[in-house]
Coordinates of C-alpha atoms in Angstrom, one line a residue:
X1 CA 0.0 0.0 0.0
X2 CA 3.0 2.3 0.5
X3 CA 3.6 2.9 -3.2
X4 CA -0.1 3.9 -4.0
X5 CA -0.1 6.2 -0.9
X6 CA 3.2 7.9 -2.0
X7 CA 1.8 8.2 -5.5
X8 CA -1.4 9.8 -4.3
X9 CA 0.6 12.2 -2.1
X10 CA 2.8 13.1 -5.0
X11 CA -0.3 13.8 -7.2
X12 CA -1.8 16.0 -4.4
X13 CA 1.3 18.1 -4.2
X14 CA 1.5 18.4 -7.9
X15 CA -2.2 19.5 -8.1
X16 CA -1.6 22.1 -5.3
X17 CA 1.5 23.4 -7.1
X18 CA -0.3 23.7 -10.4
X19 CA -3.1 25.5 -8.6
X20 CA -0.7 28.1 -7.2
X21 CA 0.6 28.9 -10.7
X22 CA -2.9 28.8 -12.2
X23 CA -3.9 31.5 -9.7
X24 CA -2.4 34.2 -11.8
X25 CA -4.8 33.1 -14.6
X26 CA -8.0 33.7 -12.6
X27 CA -11.4 34.0 -14.2
X28 CA -12.5 37.1 -15.9
X29 CA -15.5 39.3 -15.1
X30 CA -18.7 39.5 -17.1
X31 CA -19.2 43.2 -16.3
X32 CA -19.5 45.7 -19.1
X33 CA -16.1 47.4 -19.7
X34 CA -14.2 44.6 -18.1
X35 CA -10.5 45.1 -19.0
X36 CA -9.2 41.6 -18.5
X37 CA -8.8 38.9 -21.2
X38 CA -11.7 36.6 -21.8
X39 CA -11.4 33.0 -23.2
X40 CA -14.3 32.1 -25.4
X41 CA -15.6 28.6 -24.8
X42 CA -18.7 26.5 -25.1
X43 CA -19.3 26.1 -21.4
X44 CA -21.1 28.9 -19.6
X45 CA -19.5 28.0 -16.2
X46 CA -17.0 30.8 -15.6
X47 CA -15.4 29.0 -12.7
X48 CA -14.2 26.4 -15.2
X49 CA -12.2 28.9 -17.4
X50 CA -8.6 27.9 -18.1
X51 CA -5.7 29.7 -19.8
X52 CA -5.9 29.4 -23.5
X53 CA -3.8 26.5 -24.9
X54 CA -1.0 27.7 -27.2
X55 CA -0.1 26.0 -30.4
X56 CA 3.4 25.3 -28.9
X57 CA 4.2 23.8 -25.6
X58 CA 5.5 26.0 -22.8
X59 CA 9.1 26.9 -23.3
X60 CA 9.0 26.1 -27.0
X61 CA 8.8 28.5 -29.9
X62 CA 8.8 28.4 -33.6
X63 CA 12.0 29.3 -35.4
X64 CA 12.5 32.9 -36.4
X65 CA 11.0 33.5 -39.8
X66 CA 8.3 30.8 -39.4
X67 CA 5.0 31.0 -37.6
X68 CA 2.4 28.4 -36.6
X69 CA -1.1 29.8 -37.2
X70 CA -3.5 30.1 -35.6
X71 CA -1.7 30.9 -32.3
X72 CA -4.4 29.2 -30.2
X73 CA -6.9 26.5 -30.9
X74 CA -9.8 28.3 -29.1
X75 CA -10.5 32.0 -29.7
X76 CA -8.9 34.4 -27.2
X77 CA -9.8 38.0 -26.5
X78 CA -7.4 40.7 -25.3
X79 CA -8.4 44.2 -24.2
X80 CA -6.1 46.8 -25.8
X81 CA -5.7 50.5 -24.8
X82 CA -4.5 52.7 -27.6
X83 CA -5.2 56.3 -28.8
X84 CA -7.1 56.7 -32.0
X85 CA -8.2 59.7 -34.0
X86 CA -7.2 62.0 -36.8
X87 CA -8.4 61.6 -40.4
X88 CA -9.0 57.9 -40.0
X89 CA -11.9 58.6 -37.7
X90 CA -13.7 60.2 -40.6
X91 CA -13.9 56.7 -42.1
X92 CA -14.0 54.2 -39.3
X93 CA -15.2 54.7 -35.7
X94 CA -12.4 52.7 -34.0
X95 CA -9.6 50.2 -34.8
X96 CA -11.9 47.2 -34.7
X97 CA -12.8 48.3 -38.2
X98 CA -9.2 48.5 -39.3
X99 CA -8.6 45.8 -42.0
X100 CA -5.2 44.7 -40.5
X101 CA -6.7 43.8 -37.1
X102 CA -9.7 42.1 -38.8
X103 CA -7.3 39.9 -40.8
X104 CA -5.0 39.4 -37.9
X105 CA -8.0 37.9 -35.9
X106 CA -8.7 35.5 -38.7
X107 CA -5.1 34.4 -38.9
X108 CA -4.2 34.1 -35.2
X109 CA -7.6 33.3 -33.5
X110 CA -6.9 36.3 -31.2
X111 CA -9.6 39.0 -31.0
X112 CA -8.8 42.5 -29.8
X113 CA -11.3 44.6 -27.9
X114 CA -10.0 48.2 -28.3
X115 CA -10.2 50.9 -25.6
X116 CA -9.7 54.3 -27.2
X117 CA -9.3 57.4 -24.9
X118 CA -11.2 60.5 -26.0
X119 CA -9.1 62.4 -28.5
X120 CA -7.2 65.2 -26.9
X121 CA -7.6 63.6 -23.4
X122 CA -5.2 60.7 -23.8
X123 CA -2.9 61.6 -20.9
X124 CA -5.7 62.2 -18.5
X125 CA -7.4 58.9 -19.5
X126 CA -4.2 56.9 -19.2
X127 CA -3.4 58.3 -15.8
X128 CA -6.9 57.6 -14.5
X129 CA -6.8 54.1 -15.8
X130 CA -3.5 53.4 -14.1
X131 CA -4.6 55.0 -10.8
X132 CA -7.9 53.1 -10.7
X133 CA -6.2 49.7 -11.3
X134 CA -8.8 49.0 -14.0
X135 CA -6.2 47.8 -16.4
X136 CA -6.5 46.3 -19.9
X137 CA -4.5 43.3 -21.0
X138 CA -2.3 45.3 -23.4
X139 CA -1.3 49.0 -23.5
X140 CA 0.1 50.7 -26.6
X141 CA 2.4 53.7 -25.9
X142 CA 3.4 52.1 -22.6
X143 CA 6.1 54.8 -22.3
X144 CA 3.3 57.1 -21.1
X145 CA 3.7 55.7 -17.6
X146 CA 4.9 58.4 -15.1
X147 CA 8.4 57.4 -14.1
X148 CA 9.0 55.2 -17.2
X149 CA 8.6 51.6 -18.1
X150 CA 11.1 50.4 -15.5
X151 CA 9.0 51.9 -12.7
X152 CA 5.8 50.4 -14.2
X153 CA 7.4 47.0 -14.0
X154 CA 8.6 47.7 -10.4
X155 CA 5.1 48.9 -9.5
X156 CA 3.6 45.7 -10.8
X157 CA 1.6 47.4 -13.6
X158 CA 3.5 46.0 -16.5
X159 CA 5.1 42.6 -16.6
X160 CA 8.8 42.0 -17.5
X161 CA 9.0 40.7 -21.0
X162 CA 12.6 39.5 -21.3
X163 CA 12.0 35.8 -20.5
X164 CA 8.7 35.6 -22.3
X165 CA 10.3 37.1 -25.5
X166 CA 13.1 34.6 -25.3
X167 CA 10.6 31.7 -25.2
X168 CA 7.8 32.9 -27.4
X169 CA 9.0 35.7 -29.7
X170 CA 11.9 34.5 -31.9
X171 CA 11.1 36.8 -34.8
X172 CA 11.1 39.9 -32.5
X173 CA 14.2 38.7 -30.8
X174 CA 16.0 38.2 -34.1
X175 CA 15.2 41.7 -35.2
X176 CA 16.5 43.4 -32.0
X177 CA 19.6 41.2 -31.8
X178 CA 20.5 42.1 -35.4
X179 CA 21.5 45.7 -34.6
X180 CA 23.4 46.9 -31.6
X181 CA 22.1 50.5 -31.7
X182 CA 18.6 49.2 -31.9
X183 CA 19.2 46.7 -29.0
X184 CA 20.4 49.6 -26.8
X185 CA 17.2 51.5 -27.7
X186 CA 14.8 48.8 -26.8
X187 CA 16.2 47.8 -23.5
X188 CA 15.9 50.0 -20.4
X189 CA 18.6 51.3 -18.0
X190 CA 17.6 48.3 -15.7
X191 CA 18.0 45.8 -18.5
X192 CA 14.2 45.3 -19.0
X193 CA 12.8 45.1 -22.5
X194 CA 10.8 48.3 -22.9
X195 CA 8.1 46.5 -24.9
X196 CA 7.2 45.7 -28.5
X197 CA 8.2 48.9 -30.3
X198 CA 7.7 50.4 -33.7
X199 CA 11.0 49.4 -35.3
X200 CA 11.7 50.8 -38.7
X201 CA 13.1 48.8 -41.6
X202 CA 13.5 51.7 -44.1
X203 CA 15.6 50.0 -46.7
X204 CA 14.8 49.5 -50.4
X205 CA 13.7 46.1 -51.6
X206 CA 12.5 43.2 -49.5
X207 CA 15.1 43.2 -46.7
X208 CA 13.7 43.3 -43.1
X209 CA 16.9 44.8 -41.8
X210 CA 16.2 47.4 -39.1
X211 CA 17.3 50.8 -40.3
X212 CA 16.3 54.3 -39.2
X213 CA 13.9 56.2 -41.3
X214 CA 15.3 59.3 -43.1
X215 CA 14.4 62.6 -41.4
X216 CA 11.0 64.1 -42.2
X217 CA 11.7 67.6 -40.8
X218 CA 13.5 70.3 -42.7
X219 CA 13.4 73.5 -44.7
X220 CA 11.3 73.8 -47.9
X221 CA 11.6 76.7 -50.3
X222 CA 9.7 77.8 -53.5
X223 CA 11.7 76.2 -56.3
X224 CA 9.5 77.9 -59.0
X225 CA 10.4 81.3 -57.6
X226 CA 14.1 80.5 -57.4
X227 CA 14.0 79.4 -61.0
X228 CA 12.3 82.6 -62.1
X229 CA 14.8 84.6 -60.2
X230 CA 17.7 82.6 -61.6
X231 CA 18.8 81.5 -58.1
X232 CA 20.0 78.2 -56.6
X233 CA 18.7 76.5 -53.5
X234 CA 20.4 78.3 -50.6
X235 CA 22.9 76.5 -48.4
X236 CA 24.2 79.3 -46.1
X237 CA 22.5 81.8 -43.9
X238 CA 23.6 84.7 -46.2
X239 CA 22.1 82.8 -49.2
X240 CA 18.9 82.4 -47.4
X241 CA 18.7 86.1 -46.6
X242 CA 19.3 87.0 -50.2
X243 CA 16.6 84.5 -51.4
X244 CA 14.0 85.7 -48.8
X245 CA 14.7 89.3 -49.6
X246 CA 14.1 88.6 -53.3
X247 CA 10.9 86.8 -52.5
X248 CA 9.6 89.8 -50.7
X249 CA 10.8 92.5 -53.1
X250 CA 10.5 90.8 -56.5
X251 CA 7.9 88.1 -56.0
X252 CA 5.6 90.1 -53.7
X253 CA 5.6 87.4 -51.1
X254 CA 3.2 88.2 -48.2
X255 CA 5.3 86.0 -46.0
X256 CA 8.8 85.1 -47.3
X257 CA 9.2 82.4 -44.6
X258 CA 6.9 80.8 -42.1
X259 CA 7.1 78.1 -39.4
X260 CA 4.7 76.2 -37.2
X261 CA 5.7 77.5 -33.8
X262 CA 4.3 80.3 -31.7
X263 CA 7.5 81.1 -30.0
X264 CA 9.6 81.5 -33.2
X265 CA 11.7 78.5 -32.6
X266 CA 11.9 75.3 -34.6
X267 CA 12.4 72.7 -31.8
X268 CA 11.9 69.6 -33.9
X269 CA 13.4 70.9 -37.1
X270 CA 16.2 72.9 -35.6
X271 CA 17.2 74.0 -39.1
X272 CA 18.4 77.5 -38.5
X273 CA 19.5 77.4 -34.9
X274 CA 21.8 74.5 -35.7
X275 CA 23.8 76.8 -38.0
X276 CA 25.3 78.4 -34.9
X277 CA 27.0 75.2 -33.6
X278 CA 24.3 74.4 -31.1
X279 CA 21.1 72.3 -30.8
X280 CA 17.6 73.8 -30.1
X281 CA 17.5 72.1 -26.7
X282 CA 19.7 69.7 -24.9
X283 CA 22.5 68.2 -27.0
X284 CA 25.9 66.6 -26.6
X285 CA 29.2 68.1 -27.7
X286 CA 32.6 66.5 -27.1
X287 CA 31.0 64.3 -24.5
X288 CA 29.4 67.1 -22.6
X289 CA 25.7 67.8 -22.3
X290 CA 24.7 71.4 -23.2
X291 CA 21.5 73.4 -23.3
X292 CA 21.4 75.4 -26.6
X293 CA 19.2 78.3 -25.4
X294 CA 22.0 79.6 -23.0
X295 CA 24.9 79.1 -25.4
X296 CA 26.6 82.1 -27.2
X297 CA 25.4 80.7 -30.5
X298 CA 21.8 81.2 -29.4
X299 CA 22.3 84.9 -29.1
X300 CA 23.5 84.9 -32.7
X301 CA 20.4 83.0 -33.7
X302 CA 18.2 85.5 -32.0
X303 CA 20.0 88.4 -33.6
X304 CA 19.4 86.7 -37.0
X305 CA 15.7 86.1 -36.4
X306 CA 15.1 89.5 -35.0
X307 CA 16.7 91.1 -38.1
X308 CA 14.6 89.0 -40.4
X309 CA 11.5 89.8 -38.3
X310 CA 12.2 93.5 -38.5
X311 CA 12.7 93.4 -42.2
X312 CA 9.4 91.4 -42.8
X313 CA 11.2 88.3 -44.0
X314 CA 9.5 86.0 -41.5
X315 CA 5.8 86.0 -40.6
X316 CA 5.1 89.0 -38.3
X317 CA 2.0 87.2 -37.0
X318 CA 3.7 84.0 -36.1
X319 CA 2.7 84.2 -32.3
X320 CA -1.0 83.9 -33.2
X321 CA -0.9 81.6 -36.2
X322 CA -2.4 78.1 -36.0
X323 CA -1.7 75.1 -38.2
X324 CA -4.8 75.5 -40.4
X325 CA -4.2 79.2 -41.1
X326 CA -0.5 78.5 -41.9
X327 CA -1.5 75.7 -44.4
X328 CA -4.1 78.0 -46.0
X329 CA -1.5 80.8 -46.4
X330 CA 0.9 78.3 -48.0
X331 CA -1.8 77.0 -50.4
X332 CA -2.6 80.6 -51.4
X333 CA 0.8 81.0 -52.9
X334 CA 1.8 83.8 -50.6
X335 CA 4.6 81.9 -48.7
X336 CA 8.2 81.6 -50.0
X337 CA 9.7 79.1 -47.5
X338 CA 8.5 76.9 -44.7
X339 CA 9.9 74.7 -42.0
X340 CA 7.9 71.6 -42.7
X341 CA 7.2 68.2 -41.1
X342 CA 6.7 65.7 -43.9
X343 CA 5.9 66.3 -47.5
X344 CA 2.0 66.1 -47.5
X345 CA 1.6 69.9 -47.8
X346 CA 4.3 70.1 -50.5
X347 CA 2.4 67.5 -52.6
X348 CA -0.9 69.4 -52.1
X349 CA 0.8 72.7 -53.1
X350 CA 2.2 71.0 -56.3
X351 CA -1.4 70.1 -57.3
X352 CA -2.2 73.8 -57.5
X353 CA 1.0 74.8 -59.3
X354 CA 3.1 75.8 -56.3
X355 CA 6.5 74.0 -56.4
X356 CA 8.6 73.6 -53.3
X357 CA 12.0 72.0 -53.0
X358 CA 13.8 70.7 -50.0
X359 CA 16.9 72.6 -48.9
X360 CA 19.8 71.4 -46.7
X361 CA 20.1 72.7 -43.2
X362 CA 21.9 76.0 -43.8
X363 CA 25.5 76.5 -42.6
X364 CA 26.6 79.8 -40.9
X365 CA 29.0 80.3 -43.8
X366 CA 30.9 78.3 -46.4
X367 CA 33.6 77.4 -43.9
X368 CA 31.4 76.2 -41.1
X369 CA 29.7 72.9 -40.4
X370 CA 26.5 71.9 -38.7
X371 CA 26.3 69.0 -36.2
X372 CA 22.6 68.9 -35.2
X373 CA 19.6 67.9 -37.3
X374 CA 16.4 66.1 -36.8
X375 CA 17.0 62.4 -36.5
X376 CA 14.7 59.4 -36.2
X377 CA 15.6 56.5 -33.9
X378 CA 15.5 52.9 -35.3
X379 CA 12.8 52.2 -32.6
X380 CA 10.2 55.0 -32.6
X381 CA 8.6 53.9 -29.3
X382 CA 4.8 53.2 -29.5
X383 CA 5.7 50.4 -27.1
X384 CA 3.2 47.6 -26.7
X385 CA 3.3 46.4 -23.1
X386 CA 1.5 43.6 -21.3
X387 CA -0.1 44.4 -18.0
X388 CA -0.2 42.4 -14.8
X389 CA -4.0 41.8 -15.4
X390 CA -3.3 39.8 -18.6
X391 CA -4.2 36.1 -18.0
X392 CA -2.3 34.7 -20.9
X393 CA 0.8 36.8 -21.5
X394 CA 2.5 34.0 -23.5
X395 CA -0.3 34.2 -26.0
X396 CA 0.0 38.0 -26.2
X397 CA 3.7 37.7 -26.7
X398 CA 3.2 35.3 -29.6
X399 CA 0.6 37.5 -31.1
X400 CA 3.0 40.4 -31.0
X401 CA 5.8 38.3 -32.5
X402 CA 3.7 37.8 -35.6
X403 CA 4.0 41.6 -36.2
X404 CA 7.7 41.1 -36.8
X405 CA 7.5 38.2 -39.3
X406 CA 7.7 38.7 -43.1
X407 CA 4.0 38.1 -43.5
X408 CA 3.3 40.4 -40.5
X409 CA 5.5 43.0 -42.1
X410 CA 3.4 43.0 -45.3
X411 CA 0.1 42.9 -43.5
X412 CA 0.9 45.9 -41.2
X413 CA 2.6 48.0 -43.9
X414 CA 0.5 47.2 -47.0
X415 CA -2.8 45.8 -45.7
X416 CA -4.5 42.7 -46.9
X417 CA -3.2 41.3 -50.1
X418 CA -6.0 41.2 -52.7
X419 CA -7.9 43.9 -50.9
X420 CA -5.6 46.9 -50.6
X421 CA -2.8 45.7 -52.9
X422 CA -2.4 43.1 -55.6
X423 CA 1.3 42.2 -55.4
X424 CA 4.8 43.6 -54.7
X425 CA 7.1 45.2 -57.2
X426 CA 10.9 44.6 -57.6
X427 CA 11.6 47.4 -55.1
X428 CA 9.5 45.8 -52.4
X429 CA 6.6 48.2 -52.8
X430 CA 2.9 47.2 -52.9
X431 CA 0.8 47.6 -56.0
X432 CA -2.1 49.5 -54.4
X433 CA -5.6 49.1 -55.7
X434 CA -7.5 52.0 -57.4
X435 CA -9.3 53.4 -54.4
X436 CA -6.0 54.0 -52.7
X437 CA -4.0 55.1 -55.7
X438 CA -6.5 57.3 -57.5
X439 CA -5.8 61.0 -57.9
X440 CA -2.1 60.4 -57.3
X441 CA -2.7 59.1 -53.8
X442 CA -4.3 62.3 -52.7
X443 CA -6.5 60.4 -50.1
X444 CA -3.7 58.1 -48.9
X445 CA -3.4 59.9 -45.5
X446 CA -7.2 59.5 -44.9
X447 CA -7.0 55.7 -45.6
X448 CA -3.6 55.3 -43.9
X449 CA -5.0 53.9 -40.6
X450 CA -7.9 52.1 -42.3
X451 CA -6.3 49.5 -44.6
X452 CA -2.9 49.4 -42.8
X453 CA -1.3 50.9 -39.7
X454 CA 0.6 54.2 -39.6
X455 CA 1.9 53.8 -36.0
X456 CA 2.1 50.9 -33.7
X457 CA 4.2 48.0 -32.4
X458 CA 5.4 46.4 -35.7
X459 CA 8.3 46.3 -38.2
X460 CA 7.6 49.4 -40.2
X461 CA 8.8 50.6 -43.6
X462 CA 7.4 54.0 -44.5
X463 CA 9.8 54.0 -47.5
X464 CA 8.0 51.0 -49.1
X465 CA 4.4 51.7 -47.9
X466 CA 4.1 55.5 -48.4
X467 CA 3.7 56.5 -52.1
X468 CA 5.1 60.0 -51.4
X469 CA 8.4 58.3 -50.6
X470 CA 8.4 56.8 -54.1
X471 CA 8.6 60.2 -55.7
X472 CA 12.4 60.6 -56.2
X473 CA 12.4 64.4 -56.0
X474 CA 10.4 64.4 -52.7
X475 CA 12.5 61.6 -51.2
X476 CA 15.7 63.5 -52.2
X477 CA 14.8 66.1 -49.6
X478 CA 15.0 63.5 -46.8
X479 CA 18.2 62.1 -48.2
X480 CA 19.7 65.5 -48.2
X481 CA 18.9 66.0 -44.6
X482 CA 19.9 62.5 -43.6
X483 CA 23.4 63.0 -45.2
X484 CA 24.1 65.9 -42.8
X485 CA 26.0 65.3 -39.5
X486 CA 24.0 64.6 -36.4
X487 CA 26.8 64.0 -33.8
X488 CA 25.2 66.5 -31.4
X489 CA 21.9 64.6 -31.2
X490 CA 21.3 62.8 -27.9
X491 CA 20.3 59.2 -28.0
X492 CA 16.8 58.2 -26.5
X493 CA 17.9 58.4 -22.9
X494 CA 15.3 57.9 -20.1
X495 CA 15.0 59.5 -16.6
X496 CA 14.2 57.7 -13.4
X497 CA 10.9 58.7 -11.7
X498 CA 12.8 60.8 -9.2
X499 CA 14.8 62.5 -12.0
X500 CA 11.7 63.0 -14.0
X501 CA 9.9 64.8 -11.2
X502 CA 12.9 67.0 -10.5
X503 CA 13.4 67.7 -14.2
X504 CA 9.7 68.7 -14.6
X505 CA 9.8 71.0 -11.6
X506 CA 12.9 72.9 -12.9
X507 CA 12.2 72.9 -16.6
X508 CA 8.6 74.1 -16.4
X509 CA 9.8 77.4 -15.1
X510 CA 12.8 77.5 -17.4
X511 CA 10.8 76.8 -20.5
X512 CA 8.1 79.3 -19.7
X513 CA 10.8 82.0 -19.1
X514 CA 12.8 81.0 -22.2
X515 CA 9.6 81.2 -24.4
X516 CA 8.7 84.6 -23.0
X517 CA 12.1 86.1 -23.5
X518 CA 12.5 84.6 -27.0
X519 CA 9.3 86.3 -28.1
X520 CA 10.5 89.6 -26.7
X521 CA 14.0 89.3 -28.2
X522 CA 12.7 88.3 -31.7
X523 CA 10.0 91.0 -31.7
X524 CA 12.3 93.7 -30.4
X525 CA 10.5 94.2 -27.1
X526 CA 13.7 93.4 -25.2
X527 CA 17.2 94.4 -26.5
X528 CA 19.6 91.5 -27.0
X529 CA 22.0 93.4 -24.7
X530 CA 20.0 91.6 -22.0
X531 CA 21.0 88.2 -23.3
X532 CA 23.6 87.7 -20.5
X533 CA 21.0 88.6 -17.9
X534 CA 18.6 86.1 -19.5
X535 CA 21.3 83.4 -19.3
X536 CA 22.1 84.1 -15.7
X537 CA 18.5 83.9 -14.8
X538 CA 18.2 80.5 -16.4
X539 CA 21.3 79.3 -14.5
X540 CA 19.8 80.6 -11.3
X541 CA 16.7 78.4 -12.1
X542 CA 19.1 75.4 -11.8
X543 CA 19.7 74.5 -15.4
X544 CA 23.0 72.9 -14.3
X545 CA 21.1 70.4 -12.2
X546 CA 19.1 69.4 -15.2
X547 CA 22.3 69.0 -17.2
X548 CA 23.6 66.7 -14.4
X549 CA 20.4 64.6 -14.7
X550 CA 20.9 64.3 -18.4
X551 CA 24.5 63.3 -18.0
X552 CA 23.6 60.6 -15.5
X553 CA 20.9 59.3 -17.9
X554 CA 23.4 59.3 -20.8
X555 CA 25.9 57.3 -18.7
X556 CA 23.2 54.7 -17.9
X557 CA 22.2 54.5 -21.6
X558 CA 25.7 53.8 -22.7
X559 CA 25.9 50.9 -20.2
X560 CA 22.5 49.4 -21.0
X561 CA 23.7 46.3 -22.7
X562 CA 25.8 45.4 -19.7
X563 CA 22.6 44.8 -17.8
X564 CA 20.8 42.7 -20.4
X565 CA 20.7 39.1 -19.4

C-alpha cells in the first residue's frame, strides 16, 4: 500500500503546485467594460475557465521567420488600450474596423477589444486608468507611464517581457539582436525590454533589416520662384537672406518664410538654430551635455531672427498663427519658404501649381559645419506592453511576435493582399488598388489607418508603404537632410521617476521664461543686450542640475547592454 499512498501524495502536491501557478490566470469578469482577457468557450460556467492553450508547448517556440497559425486553438480576447483619431476617424469609428486587425484575428484566433481614450484627453485617460487599477491586457504607448517603463514593472503594472520574449517571440528577438544600436534603444537602463516597439526597416527592396527612417523635418523653399529669379537653392545663412529678400521685393511674397511655432523656434526641425554650432534644446558636444538656449550661438540665432522679423522676412503674425491658417496661407501661394514636417503639404501645393524644393540645413557660412539635425531612432517607441492583469501573457507575446515576421510586415505595412494591394514590385513596394492610388494618392493619408497601420508595435517601412516616398524628388529632400552630420543629437535616454519629477519642476519654469524672452528678443520688445542677464536667470533656475540629470541618464544609456541578461 505504500507505493499507492506515495503516488497519491505526489499527485496532491502536484495539483496544489499547479493550482498556485494557475492562480495568476484567474477568471474574468462579465461586467461591461471589463478590462481583462476573456477566453471564449462552449461552457457557460465561468469557474471552469482555463488559460488558452497555445499551439506550442510552454518553453517552445517556432524558429524565427516561421510562424504556426493560428496561435491558439480556441479564440482568445485581449483588451487593448491605444489612442485613435485624426483623419482615419472620418472613415472608421475605431480600430476594430481596421482591416489589418480584422485579418489578424482570422489568422491568429486572437480577438482585440479596443479601448480608445477621448481624442485630446489621452494623458488624463491613461493616468486615470492606471490609478484606478482598471487595467486592460495590453497598452500601446506604454512609455506614457509616469516614471517610465522600469517603474511600471517595479510597480507591478507591466510585466517583465525578457524571459517571455526569449521563449515565445523568436522573430522579434532576431530583429532586436541584429542591430546593436537598436538593441540599446529597446532595453531600459535596468535591462528590461521596454516592450514591442515600432521598429523601422527603411531600406529599399525586401530586406527586413532594421534601419532608421530618413528625417521628415527640414526646410522647404519655393523652387519655382528660385528658377524665375535665376537663383540656386540656398545652403548658407547669407544665401537664405538673399533669397527671402528677393521673394519679398521681387515676388511680392506676403510671408517670405513661415514656421509652425508660436515662440519663433523650430524645436523639432532645428534647421536655422543648428547653423550656430548648437542644438535647439539639450545636445551633446565633445562628451558634454549642453543646453542650446543659453549658449553664445543662441544669441547669434536670436539676432538673425530679430533682423529677419524687423525686415518682414518671417511671418510677423507667427505668435498667433495656428496650423490651419498656416497651411491656408501656403496654399494661397503667398509663402516663399516653410519649415515643414513631412511632404504632404508640399504635394498638395504642387497640385495647384506651387512648387517647393527641400533645402539642406543652412550653414553659418561656407567654412562652417552643422552637427545637429532632426534624427529618427530605429525604434520609434509606441511600445506595446502587457499588464499584470493579462491572464495569458505568453499568447499575447506570440501575437506580438507575428508583427515582426515577413508576413506580418506585409500585413501591417501594406494591408490585406487582394484587398488593398495586388502584389509587390521589384523594389518591395505594394501595387495598391485603385481606391487608394487614385488622384495620385491624394487620399492616402485618410486611408492610412484604415487599410494598414501608420503607427504601432510592428516592423515598419514608410519607404516601401508610403507613395510619397516613391517620388524621387520628394525623397531626395529627406536624403539631403539625412546626409548631414548629427553627432550633437542625444540618443533616446530615459530619466528615473525621481529625476523626471525634478526635471519637470525645474524645466517648467525655465521653458516658460525662455519662451517669454524669446518672443521679446525676436519682436524687439527686449534688447539683446539683456541676453547675458537672461542666461544668468536660467542658470539661477538650476539648469546645471538638469544637465547633471541628463549626463547621468546618458551614462546609464551607454551601459544598458551590460545589464541585459
